[in-house]
Coordinates of C-alpha atoms in Angstrom, one line a residue:
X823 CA 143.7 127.0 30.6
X824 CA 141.0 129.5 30.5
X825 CA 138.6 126.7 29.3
X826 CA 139.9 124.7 31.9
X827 CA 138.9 127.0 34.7
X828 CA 135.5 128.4 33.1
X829 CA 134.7 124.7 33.4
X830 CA 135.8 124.2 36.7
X831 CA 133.7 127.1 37.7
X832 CA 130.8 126.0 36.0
X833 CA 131.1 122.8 37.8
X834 CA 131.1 124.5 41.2
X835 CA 128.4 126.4 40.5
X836 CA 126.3 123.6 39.9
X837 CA 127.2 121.9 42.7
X838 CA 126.4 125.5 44.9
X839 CA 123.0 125.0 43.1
X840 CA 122.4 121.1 43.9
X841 CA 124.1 121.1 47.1
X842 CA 122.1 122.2 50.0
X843 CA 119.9 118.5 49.4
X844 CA 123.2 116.6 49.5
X845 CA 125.1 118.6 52.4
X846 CA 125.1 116.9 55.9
X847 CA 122.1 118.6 58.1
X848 CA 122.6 120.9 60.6
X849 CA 120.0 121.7 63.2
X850 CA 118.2 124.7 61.2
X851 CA 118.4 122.1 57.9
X852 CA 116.2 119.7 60.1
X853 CA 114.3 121.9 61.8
X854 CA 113.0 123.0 58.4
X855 CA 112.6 120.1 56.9
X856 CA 110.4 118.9 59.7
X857 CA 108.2 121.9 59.4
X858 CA 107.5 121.5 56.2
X859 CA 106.7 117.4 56.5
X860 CA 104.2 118.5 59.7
X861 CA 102.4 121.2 57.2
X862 CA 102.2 118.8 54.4
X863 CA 101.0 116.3 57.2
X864 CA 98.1 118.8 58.2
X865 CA 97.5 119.7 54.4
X866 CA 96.7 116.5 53.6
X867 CA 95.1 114.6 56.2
X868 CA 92.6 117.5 57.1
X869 CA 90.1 116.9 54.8
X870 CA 89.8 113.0 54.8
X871 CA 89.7 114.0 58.9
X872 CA 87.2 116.9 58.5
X873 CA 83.8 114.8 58.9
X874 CA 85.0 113.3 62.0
X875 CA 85.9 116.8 63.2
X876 CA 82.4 118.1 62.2
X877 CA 80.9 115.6 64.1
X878 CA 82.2 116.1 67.2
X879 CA 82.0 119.5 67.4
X880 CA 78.2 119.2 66.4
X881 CA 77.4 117.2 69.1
X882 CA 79.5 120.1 71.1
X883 CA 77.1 122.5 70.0
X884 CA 73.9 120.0 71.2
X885 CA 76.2 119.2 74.8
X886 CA 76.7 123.1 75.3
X887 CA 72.8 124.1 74.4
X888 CA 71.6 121.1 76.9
X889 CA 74.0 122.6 79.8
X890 CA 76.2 119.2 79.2
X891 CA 79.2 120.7 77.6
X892 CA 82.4 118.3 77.2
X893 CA 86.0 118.9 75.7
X894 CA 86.1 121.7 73.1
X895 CA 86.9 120.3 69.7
X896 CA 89.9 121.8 69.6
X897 CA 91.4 119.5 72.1
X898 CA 89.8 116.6 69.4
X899 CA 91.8 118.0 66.8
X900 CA 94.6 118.8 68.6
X901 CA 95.2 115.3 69.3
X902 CA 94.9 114.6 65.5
X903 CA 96.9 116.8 64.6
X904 CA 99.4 115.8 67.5
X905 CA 99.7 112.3 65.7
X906 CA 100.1 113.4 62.4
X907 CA 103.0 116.0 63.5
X908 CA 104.8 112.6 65.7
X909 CA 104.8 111.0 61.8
X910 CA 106.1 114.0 60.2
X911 CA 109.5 113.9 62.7
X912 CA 109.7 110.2 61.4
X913 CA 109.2 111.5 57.8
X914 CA 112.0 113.8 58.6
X915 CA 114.5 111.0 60.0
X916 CA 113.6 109.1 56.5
X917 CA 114.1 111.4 54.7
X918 CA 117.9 112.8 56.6
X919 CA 118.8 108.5 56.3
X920 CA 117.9 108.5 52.6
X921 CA 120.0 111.5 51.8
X922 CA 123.0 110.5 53.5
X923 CA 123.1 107.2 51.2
X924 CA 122.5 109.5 48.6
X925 CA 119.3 107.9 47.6
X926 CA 117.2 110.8 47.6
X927 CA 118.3 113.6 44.5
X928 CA 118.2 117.6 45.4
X929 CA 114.6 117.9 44.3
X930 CA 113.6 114.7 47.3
X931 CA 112.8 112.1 45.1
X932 CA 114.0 108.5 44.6
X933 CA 117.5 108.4 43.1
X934 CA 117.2 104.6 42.9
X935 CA 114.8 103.1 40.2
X936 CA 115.0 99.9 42.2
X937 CA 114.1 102.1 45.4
X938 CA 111.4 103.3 43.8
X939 CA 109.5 99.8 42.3
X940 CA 110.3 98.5 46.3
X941 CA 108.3 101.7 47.3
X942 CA 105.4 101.3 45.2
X943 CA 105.5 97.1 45.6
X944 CA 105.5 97.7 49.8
X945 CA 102.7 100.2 49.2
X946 CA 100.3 97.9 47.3
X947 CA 100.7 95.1 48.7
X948 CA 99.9 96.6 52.1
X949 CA 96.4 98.4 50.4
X950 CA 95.6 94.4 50.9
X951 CA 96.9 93.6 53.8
X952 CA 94.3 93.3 57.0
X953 CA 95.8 96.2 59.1
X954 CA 95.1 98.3 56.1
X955 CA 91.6 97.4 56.5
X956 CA 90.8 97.7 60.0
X957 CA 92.4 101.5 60.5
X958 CA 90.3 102.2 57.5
X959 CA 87.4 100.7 58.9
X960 CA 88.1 102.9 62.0
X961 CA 88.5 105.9 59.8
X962 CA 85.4 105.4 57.7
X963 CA 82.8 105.7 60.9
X964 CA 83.4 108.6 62.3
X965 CA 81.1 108.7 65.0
X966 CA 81.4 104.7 65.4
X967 CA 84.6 105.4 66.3
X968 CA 84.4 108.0 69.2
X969 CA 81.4 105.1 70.5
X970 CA 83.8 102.7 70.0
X971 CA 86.4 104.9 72.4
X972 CA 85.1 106.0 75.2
X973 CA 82.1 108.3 73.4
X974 CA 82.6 112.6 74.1
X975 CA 84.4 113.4 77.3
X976 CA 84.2 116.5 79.5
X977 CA 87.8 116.3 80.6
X978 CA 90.2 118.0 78.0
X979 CA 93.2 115.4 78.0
X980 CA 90.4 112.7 77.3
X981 CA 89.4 114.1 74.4
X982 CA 93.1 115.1 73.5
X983 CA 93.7 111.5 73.4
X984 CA 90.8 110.8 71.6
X985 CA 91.7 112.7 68.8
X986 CA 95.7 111.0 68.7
X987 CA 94.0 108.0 68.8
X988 CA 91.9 108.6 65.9
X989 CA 95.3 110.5 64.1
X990 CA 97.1 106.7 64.6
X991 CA 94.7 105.1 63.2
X992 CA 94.7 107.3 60.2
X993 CA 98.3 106.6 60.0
X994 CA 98.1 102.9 60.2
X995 CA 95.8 103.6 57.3
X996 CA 97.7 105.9 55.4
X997 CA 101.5 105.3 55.9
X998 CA 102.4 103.5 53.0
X999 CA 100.2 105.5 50.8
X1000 CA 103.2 108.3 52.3
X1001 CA 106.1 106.6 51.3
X1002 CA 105.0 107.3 47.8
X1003 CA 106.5 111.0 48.5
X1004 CA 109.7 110.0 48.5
X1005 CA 108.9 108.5 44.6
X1006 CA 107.3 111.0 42.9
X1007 CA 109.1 114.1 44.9
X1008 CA 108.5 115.4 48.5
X1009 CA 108.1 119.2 46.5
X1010 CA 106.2 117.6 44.0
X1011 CA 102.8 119.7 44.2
X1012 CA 100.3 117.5 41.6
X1013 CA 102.2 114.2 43.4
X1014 CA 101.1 115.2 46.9
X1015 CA 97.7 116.3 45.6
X1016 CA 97.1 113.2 44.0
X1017 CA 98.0 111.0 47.2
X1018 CA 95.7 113.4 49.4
X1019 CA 92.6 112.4 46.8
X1020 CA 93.1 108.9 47.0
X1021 CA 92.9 109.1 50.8
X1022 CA 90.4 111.0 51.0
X1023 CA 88.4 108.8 48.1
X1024 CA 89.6 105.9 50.1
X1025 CA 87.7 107.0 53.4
X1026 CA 84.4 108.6 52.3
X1027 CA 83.0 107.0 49.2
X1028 CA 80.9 103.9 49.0
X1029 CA 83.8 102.2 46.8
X1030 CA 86.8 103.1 49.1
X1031 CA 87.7 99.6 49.7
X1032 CA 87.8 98.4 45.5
X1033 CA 89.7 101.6 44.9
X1034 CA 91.9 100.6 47.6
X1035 CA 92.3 97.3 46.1
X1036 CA 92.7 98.5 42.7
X1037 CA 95.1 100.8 43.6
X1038 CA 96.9 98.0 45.5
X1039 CA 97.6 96.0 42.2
X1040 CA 98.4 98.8 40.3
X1041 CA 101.0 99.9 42.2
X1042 CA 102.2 96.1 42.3
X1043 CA 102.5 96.0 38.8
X1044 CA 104.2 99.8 38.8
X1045 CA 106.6 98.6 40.8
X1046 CA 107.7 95.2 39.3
X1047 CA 108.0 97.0 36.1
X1048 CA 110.5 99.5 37.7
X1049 CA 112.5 96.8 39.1
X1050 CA 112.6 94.9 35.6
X1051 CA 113.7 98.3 34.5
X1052 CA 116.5 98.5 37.2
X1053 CA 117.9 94.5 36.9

């Protein structure tokens, strides 16, 4: 009987441990969760976004010495960063569906090999796909881009929208790529360092598009093996 109940205790005490990522959310449970998707967001998207942000406040400095001045750059990056933290609240809706079908384990990874392969399969084949190319394309000029949208403004709103134009654009680029938090592990530091790289390889180097391409058919074949795996 002692056995028994040293068991049973061991049991709940695991579950105590496992539990919070398997209880139903409350508001605070949400609230966190989004914070920490829209810092992730920030964390790594800044630096693929930096030379765009560079530029424009450069030119600021020039506008401002010439008695031109136009939007500060924080309203650019404000707008960015406004775009990034919209995704992050659908990140967080994912994520809250994925847990209540219990696809998702405590530590925010894939519970479901077959999950997992359709993640990385949906990924690579859209490193291929057209749209992929064009937000990239948008992504990979910076100041093409702000030519191609209205150029610098003076009025603060215009350049707020500016920059969550540029920030949907690096999501239409970059979503996908995303997903693959929810395979390797949302808390997964070396995972969510490896996926800011390859967007940030992806935008500024010469051979962004074959590495995007490459990448593509790896993660095709990644994923096809995992479904083999799960069948």
């Amino acid at each position: 009987m002692t056995d028994m109940s040293g068991m049973g205790m061991s049991g709940l005490d695991m579950a105590e441990m496992t539990g919070p990522s398997l209880r139903a959310w409350g508001a605070t449970e949400f609230g966190f969760m989004f914070v920490m998707w829209a810092v992730m967001m920030v964390g790594m998207m800044l630096p693929s976004a930096a030379p765009m942000v560079l530029i424009y406040a450069g030119v600021a400095r020039q506008a401002q010495a010439r008695h031109k001045p136009f939007a500060a750059t924080a309203w650019f990056a404000g707008g960015y960063l406004l775009a990034w933290t919209s995704f992050a609240l659908v990140a967080t809706l994912v994520q809250w569906s994925l847990e209540q079908v219990l696809l998702l384990t405590p530590m925010m990874k894939s519970a479901s090999t077959a999950l997992g392969g359709a993640i990385l399969i949906a990924a690579g084949v859209y490193q291929w796909t057209p749209l992929k190319d064009a937000c990239l394309s948008q992504c990979r000029s910076p100041l093409l881009f702000i030519q191609r949208h209205g150029g610098f403004r003076r009025e603060p709103q215009a350049a707020l929208r500016l920059g969550t134009e540029h920030g949907l654009y690096c999501i239409g680029c970059c979503w996908a790529l995303m997903a693959l938090l929810f395979l390797g592990g949302v808390m997964n530091v070396l995972w969510i360092a490896g996926i800011a790289i390859l967007v940030l390889v992806e935008k500024i180097t010469p051979a962004g598009w074959w590495i995007t391409r490459i990448t593509g058919a790896a993660f095709v074949g990644a994923g096809a093996w995992l479904l083999a795996l799960a069948s």
